[in-house]
Coordinates of C-alpha atoms and ligand atoms in Angstrom, one line a residue:
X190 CA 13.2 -109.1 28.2
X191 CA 16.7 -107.3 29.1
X192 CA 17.1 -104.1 29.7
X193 CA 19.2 -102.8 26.6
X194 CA 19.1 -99.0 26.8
X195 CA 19.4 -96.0 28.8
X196 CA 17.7 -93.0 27.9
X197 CA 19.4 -89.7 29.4
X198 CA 17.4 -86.3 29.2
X199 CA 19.6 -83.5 29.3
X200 CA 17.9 -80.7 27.3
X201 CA 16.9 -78.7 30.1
X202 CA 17.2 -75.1 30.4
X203 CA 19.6 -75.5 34.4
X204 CA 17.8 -72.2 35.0
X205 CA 18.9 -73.2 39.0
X206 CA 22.6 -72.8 38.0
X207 CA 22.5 -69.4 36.3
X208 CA 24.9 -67.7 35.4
X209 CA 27.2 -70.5 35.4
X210 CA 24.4 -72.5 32.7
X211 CA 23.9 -69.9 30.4
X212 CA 26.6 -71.3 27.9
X213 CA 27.9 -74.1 29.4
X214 CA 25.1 -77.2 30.0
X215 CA 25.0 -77.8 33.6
X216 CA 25.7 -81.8 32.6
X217 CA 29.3 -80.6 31.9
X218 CA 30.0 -78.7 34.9
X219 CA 32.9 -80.9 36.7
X220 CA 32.8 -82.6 39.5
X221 CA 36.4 -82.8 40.6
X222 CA 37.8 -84.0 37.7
X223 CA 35.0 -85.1 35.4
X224 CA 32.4 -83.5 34.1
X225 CA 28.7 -84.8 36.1
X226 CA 27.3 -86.9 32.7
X227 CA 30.3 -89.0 32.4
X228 CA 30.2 -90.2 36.1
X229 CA 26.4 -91.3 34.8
X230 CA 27.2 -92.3 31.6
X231 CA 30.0 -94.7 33.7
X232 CA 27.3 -95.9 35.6
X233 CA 25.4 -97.0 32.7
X234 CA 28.2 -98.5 31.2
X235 CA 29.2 -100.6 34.5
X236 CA 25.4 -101.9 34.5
X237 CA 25.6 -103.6 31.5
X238 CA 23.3 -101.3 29.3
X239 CA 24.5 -101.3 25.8
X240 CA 23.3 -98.2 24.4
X241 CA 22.9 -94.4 25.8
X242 CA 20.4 -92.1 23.8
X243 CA 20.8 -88.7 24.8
X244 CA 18.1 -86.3 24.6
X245 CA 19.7 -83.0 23.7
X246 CA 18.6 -79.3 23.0
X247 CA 19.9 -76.0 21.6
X248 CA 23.5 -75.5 23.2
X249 CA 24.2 -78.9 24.6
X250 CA 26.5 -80.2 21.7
X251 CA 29.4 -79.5 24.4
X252 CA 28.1 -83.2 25.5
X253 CA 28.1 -85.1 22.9
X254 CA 31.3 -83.8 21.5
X255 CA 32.3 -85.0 25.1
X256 CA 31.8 -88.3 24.4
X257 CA 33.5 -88.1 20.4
X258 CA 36.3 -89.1 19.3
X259 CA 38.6 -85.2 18.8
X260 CA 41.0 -86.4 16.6
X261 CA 43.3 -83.1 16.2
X262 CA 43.5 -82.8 19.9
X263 CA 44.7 -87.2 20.1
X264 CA 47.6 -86.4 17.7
X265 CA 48.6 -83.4 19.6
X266 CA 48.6 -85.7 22.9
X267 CA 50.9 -88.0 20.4
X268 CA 53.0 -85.6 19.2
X269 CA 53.6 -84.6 23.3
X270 CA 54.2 -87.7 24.2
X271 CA 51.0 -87.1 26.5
X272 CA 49.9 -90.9 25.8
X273 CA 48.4 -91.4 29.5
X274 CA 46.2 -88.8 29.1
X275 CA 45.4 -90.0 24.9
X276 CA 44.2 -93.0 26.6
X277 CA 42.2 -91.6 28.8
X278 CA 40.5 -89.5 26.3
X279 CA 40.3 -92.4 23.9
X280 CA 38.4 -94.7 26.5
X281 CA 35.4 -91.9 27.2
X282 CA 35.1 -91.8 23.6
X283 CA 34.5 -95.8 23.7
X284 CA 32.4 -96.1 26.4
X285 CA 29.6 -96.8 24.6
X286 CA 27.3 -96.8 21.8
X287 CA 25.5 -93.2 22.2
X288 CA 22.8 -91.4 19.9
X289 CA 21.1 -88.4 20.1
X290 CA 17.4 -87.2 19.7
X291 CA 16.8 -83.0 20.3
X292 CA 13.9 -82.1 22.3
X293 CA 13.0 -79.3 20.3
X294 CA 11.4 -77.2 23.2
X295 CA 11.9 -78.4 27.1
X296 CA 8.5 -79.2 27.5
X297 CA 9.2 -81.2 30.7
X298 CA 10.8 -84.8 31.3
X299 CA 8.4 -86.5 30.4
X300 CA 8.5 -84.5 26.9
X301 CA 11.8 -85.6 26.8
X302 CA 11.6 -89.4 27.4
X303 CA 8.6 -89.7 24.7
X304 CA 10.9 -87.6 22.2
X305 CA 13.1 -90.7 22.4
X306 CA 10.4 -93.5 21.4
X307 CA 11.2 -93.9 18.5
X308 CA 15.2 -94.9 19.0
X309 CA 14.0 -97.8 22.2
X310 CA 10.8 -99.4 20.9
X311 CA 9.0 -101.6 22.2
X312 CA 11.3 -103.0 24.8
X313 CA 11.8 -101.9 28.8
X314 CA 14.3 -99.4 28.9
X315 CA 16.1 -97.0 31.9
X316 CA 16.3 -93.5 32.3
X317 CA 19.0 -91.5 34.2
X318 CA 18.6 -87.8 34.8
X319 CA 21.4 -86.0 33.3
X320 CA 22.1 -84.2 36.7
X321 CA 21.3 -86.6 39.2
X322 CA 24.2 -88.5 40.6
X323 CA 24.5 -91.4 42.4
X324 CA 28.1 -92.6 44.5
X325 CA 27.4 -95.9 45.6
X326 CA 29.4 -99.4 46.0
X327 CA 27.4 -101.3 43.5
X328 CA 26.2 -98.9 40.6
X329 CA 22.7 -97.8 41.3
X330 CA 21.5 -98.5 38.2
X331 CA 23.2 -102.7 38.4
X332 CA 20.5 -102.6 41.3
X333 CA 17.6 -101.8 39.9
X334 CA 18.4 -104.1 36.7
X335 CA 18.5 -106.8 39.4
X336 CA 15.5 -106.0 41.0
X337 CA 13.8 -105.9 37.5
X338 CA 14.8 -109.2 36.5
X339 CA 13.1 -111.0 39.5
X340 CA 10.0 -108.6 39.0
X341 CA 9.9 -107.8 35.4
X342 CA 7.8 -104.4 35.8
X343 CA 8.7 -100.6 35.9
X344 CA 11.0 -99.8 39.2
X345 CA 11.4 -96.1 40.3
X346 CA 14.9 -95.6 42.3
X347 CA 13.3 -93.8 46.1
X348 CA 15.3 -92.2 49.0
X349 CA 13.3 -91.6 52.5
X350 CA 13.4 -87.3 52.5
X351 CA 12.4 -85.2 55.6
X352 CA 8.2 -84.8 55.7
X353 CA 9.5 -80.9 55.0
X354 CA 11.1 -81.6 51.9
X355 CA 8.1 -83.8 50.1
X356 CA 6.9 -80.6 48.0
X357 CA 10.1 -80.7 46.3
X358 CA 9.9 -83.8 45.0
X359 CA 7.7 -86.4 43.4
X360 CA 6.3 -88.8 46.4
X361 CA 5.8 -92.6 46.2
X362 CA 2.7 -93.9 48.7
X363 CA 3.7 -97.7 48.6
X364 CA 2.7 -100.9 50.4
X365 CA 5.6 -102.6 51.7
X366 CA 7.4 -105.9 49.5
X367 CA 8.5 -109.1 50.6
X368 CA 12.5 -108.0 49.2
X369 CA 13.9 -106.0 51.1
X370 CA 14.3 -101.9 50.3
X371 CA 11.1 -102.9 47.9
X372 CA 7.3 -101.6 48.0
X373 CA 4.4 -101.9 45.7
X374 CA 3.1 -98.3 44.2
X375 CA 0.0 -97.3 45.4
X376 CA 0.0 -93.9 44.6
X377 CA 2.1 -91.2 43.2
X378 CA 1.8 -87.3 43.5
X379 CA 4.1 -84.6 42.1
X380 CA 5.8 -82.0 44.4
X381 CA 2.5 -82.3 47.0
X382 CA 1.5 -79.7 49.4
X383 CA 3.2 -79.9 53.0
X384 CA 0.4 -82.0 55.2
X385 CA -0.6 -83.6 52.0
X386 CA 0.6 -87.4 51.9
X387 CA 2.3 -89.5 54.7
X388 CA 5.0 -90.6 52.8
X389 CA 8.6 -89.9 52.7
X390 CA 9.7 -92.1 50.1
X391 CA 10.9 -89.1 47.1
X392 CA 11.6 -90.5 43.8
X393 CA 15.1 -89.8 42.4
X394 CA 16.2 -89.8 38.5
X395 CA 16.8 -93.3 38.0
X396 CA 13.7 -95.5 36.4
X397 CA 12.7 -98.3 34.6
X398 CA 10.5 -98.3 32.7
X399 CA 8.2 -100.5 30.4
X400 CA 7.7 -98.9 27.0
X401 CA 3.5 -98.5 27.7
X402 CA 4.9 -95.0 28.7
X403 CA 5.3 -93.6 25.6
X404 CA 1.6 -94.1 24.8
X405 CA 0.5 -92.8 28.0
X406 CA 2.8 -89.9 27.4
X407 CA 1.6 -89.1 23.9
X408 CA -1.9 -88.6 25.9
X409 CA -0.5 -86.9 28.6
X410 CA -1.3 -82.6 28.7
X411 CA 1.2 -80.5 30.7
X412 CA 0.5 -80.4 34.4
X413 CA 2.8 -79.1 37.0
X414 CA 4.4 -76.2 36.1
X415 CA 2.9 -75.7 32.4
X416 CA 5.4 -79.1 31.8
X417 CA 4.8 -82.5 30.6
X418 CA 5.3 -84.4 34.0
X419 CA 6.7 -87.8 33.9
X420 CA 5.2 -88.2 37.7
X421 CA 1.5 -88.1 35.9
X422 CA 2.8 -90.5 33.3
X423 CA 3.6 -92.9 35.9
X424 CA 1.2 -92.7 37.9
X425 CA -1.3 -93.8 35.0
X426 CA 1.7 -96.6 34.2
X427 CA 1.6 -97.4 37.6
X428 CA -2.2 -98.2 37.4
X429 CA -2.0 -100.4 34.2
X430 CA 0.5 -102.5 35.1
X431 CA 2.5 -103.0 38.7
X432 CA 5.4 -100.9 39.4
X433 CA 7.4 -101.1 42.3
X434 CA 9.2 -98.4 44.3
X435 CA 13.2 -99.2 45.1
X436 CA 15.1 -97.9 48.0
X437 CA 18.9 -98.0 46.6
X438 CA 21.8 -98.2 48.3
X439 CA 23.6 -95.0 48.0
X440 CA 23.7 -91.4 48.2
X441 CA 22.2 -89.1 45.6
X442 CA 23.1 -85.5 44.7
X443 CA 21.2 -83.4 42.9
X444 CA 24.1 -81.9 40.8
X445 CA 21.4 -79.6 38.9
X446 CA 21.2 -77.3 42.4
X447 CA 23.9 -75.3 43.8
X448 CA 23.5 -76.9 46.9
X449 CA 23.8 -80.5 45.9
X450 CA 26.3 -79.5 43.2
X451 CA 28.9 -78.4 46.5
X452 CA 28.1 -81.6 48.5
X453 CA 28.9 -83.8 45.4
X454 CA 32.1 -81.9 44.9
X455 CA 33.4 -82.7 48.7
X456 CA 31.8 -86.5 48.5
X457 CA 33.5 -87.0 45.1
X458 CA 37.0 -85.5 46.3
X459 CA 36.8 -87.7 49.5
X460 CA 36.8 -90.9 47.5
X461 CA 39.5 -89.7 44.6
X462 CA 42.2 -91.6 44.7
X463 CA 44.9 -88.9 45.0
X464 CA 42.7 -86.0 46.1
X465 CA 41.2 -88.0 49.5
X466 CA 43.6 -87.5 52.1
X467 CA 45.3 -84.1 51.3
X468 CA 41.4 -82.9 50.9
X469 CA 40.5 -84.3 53.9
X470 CA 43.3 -82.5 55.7
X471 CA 42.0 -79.6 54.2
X472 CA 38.8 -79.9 55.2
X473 CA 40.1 -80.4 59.0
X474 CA 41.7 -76.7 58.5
X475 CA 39.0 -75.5 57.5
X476 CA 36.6 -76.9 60.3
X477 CA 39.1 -75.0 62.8
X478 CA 38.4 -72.0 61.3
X479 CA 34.2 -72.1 61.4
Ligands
LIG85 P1 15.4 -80.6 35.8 O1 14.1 -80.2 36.2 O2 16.4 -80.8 36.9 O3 16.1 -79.8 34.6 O4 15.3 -82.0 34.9 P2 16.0 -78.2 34.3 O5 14.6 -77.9 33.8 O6 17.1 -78.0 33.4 O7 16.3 -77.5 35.7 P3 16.0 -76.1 36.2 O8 14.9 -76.2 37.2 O9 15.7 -75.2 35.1 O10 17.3 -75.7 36.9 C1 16.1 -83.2 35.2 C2 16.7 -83.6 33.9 O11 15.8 -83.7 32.8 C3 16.3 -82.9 31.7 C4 17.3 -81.9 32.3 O12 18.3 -81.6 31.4 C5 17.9 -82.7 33.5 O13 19.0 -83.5 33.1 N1 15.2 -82.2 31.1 C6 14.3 -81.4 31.8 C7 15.0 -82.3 29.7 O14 15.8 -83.0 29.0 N2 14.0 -81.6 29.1 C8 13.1 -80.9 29.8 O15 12.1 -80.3 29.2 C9 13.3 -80.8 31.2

């Protein structure tokens, strides 16, 4: 069965990013010129996926309203002649086919995926964290929808982390696959304690997943955290059924964290078309002066 559509949480609370979250959703802080959901929503889009079901909270309409049609400001654009930039507006508001589901409290991720059961069904779908971005040649998710049409089972997007940065993440203990950037899930522990696992393979916000999750999620009590995990989830997933681990080709930022949010900024402005080279000679200035 195809992969038809991508769920994308973004009803947490960005408590990383406060100040700057307190009114504004940390999806819709910009990244050069765009705000961090639509470079994930484009993603989507340039996979092939033909619907995007946000799940939304209190103070987050700033994203769907993103992604709407805003009819007084097109006719202004009109009226100025601005039609470049009308166009531009008008093709975000056509991306796609997006609904919405609210997550009433942010009980955790995987709170938020099982909040959206009802709107995928029975079918395999993919989830994309709201504030995890990927820059990559060929869109990150286009790789794993590949991957899961040769294998046909759940796929969790990895990346090889330092062995002092496992406890931030969750950790995938694999056996190595035939295909190549590809392993078999063994295990699965959330955030573990330094010394704990021997792995280095840290799972990012990209997943596909087979819709047996949202039973295993109804039975799932918070863990980590006081939240409903989705690592718990898939581990129990990932003893029911296969699931394989996928190391994509790419780099990821975590655009939820200060830190990340900075580095995306400078990758994103390195590849603009117009912004590259006087931001580059920038940057040279600015390396003279460290
Ligand atoms: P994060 O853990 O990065 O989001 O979840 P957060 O809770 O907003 O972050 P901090 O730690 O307080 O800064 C990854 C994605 O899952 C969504 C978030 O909006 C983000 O896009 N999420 C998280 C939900 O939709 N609901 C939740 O209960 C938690």
């Amino acid at each position: 069965m195809d992969v038809r559509k991508a769920v994308i949480p973004v009803a947490g609370l960005g408590t990383r990013f406060l100040p700057a979250t307190k009114a504004i959703p940390k999806e819709m802080l910009t990244i050069v010129d765009r705000p961090t959901i639509q470079y994930i929503v484009e993603e989507v889009v340039a996979s092939g996926i033909e619907q995007i079901i946000f799940v939304t909270s209190e103070g987050k309409s700033a994203i769907e309203n993103h992604f709407d049609y805003n009819y007084e400001l097109d006719h202004v654009l009109k009226e100025k002649n601005k039609t470049l930039l009308g166009k531009e507006l008008d093709m975000i508001s056509n991306l796609i086919d997006i609904v919405s589901v609210r997550q009433k409290k942010p009980l955790g991720l995987g709170h938020a995926i099982w909040t959206a059961r009802h709107i995928v069904g029975a079918e395999p779908f993919m989830v994309c964290l709201g504030d995890d971005l990927v820059s990559s040649e060929v869109p990150c998710a286009w790789q794993m929808l590949e991957l899961f049409r040769e294998v046909g089972e759940s796929i969790v997007a990895v990346q090889r982390v330092p062995p002092n940065q496992t406890f931030q993440y969750g950790i995938v203990e694999g056996i190595e696959n035939d295909r190549e950037r590809t392993h078999r899930v063994k295990r699965m522990v959330e955030k573990p304690a330094p010394g704990t696992t021997d792995s280095d393979l840290a799972i990012i916000g990209r997943y596909i997943l087979m819709p047996d999750i949202f039973e295993i999620l109804s039975g799932t009590t918070p863990g980590h955290g006081g939240e409903i995990q989705l690592t718990d989830a898939l581990l129990a997933l990932s003893m029911k059924r296969k699931m394989y681990a996928y190391e994509f080709e790419g780099t990821r930022f975590d655009a939820g964290d200060k830190f990340g949010y900075l580095q995306a900024i400078v990758a994103y402005a390195l590849r603009h078309d117009e912004l590259a080279e006087p931001f580059k000679e920038h940057l040279r200035e600015v390396v003279k002066t460290l």
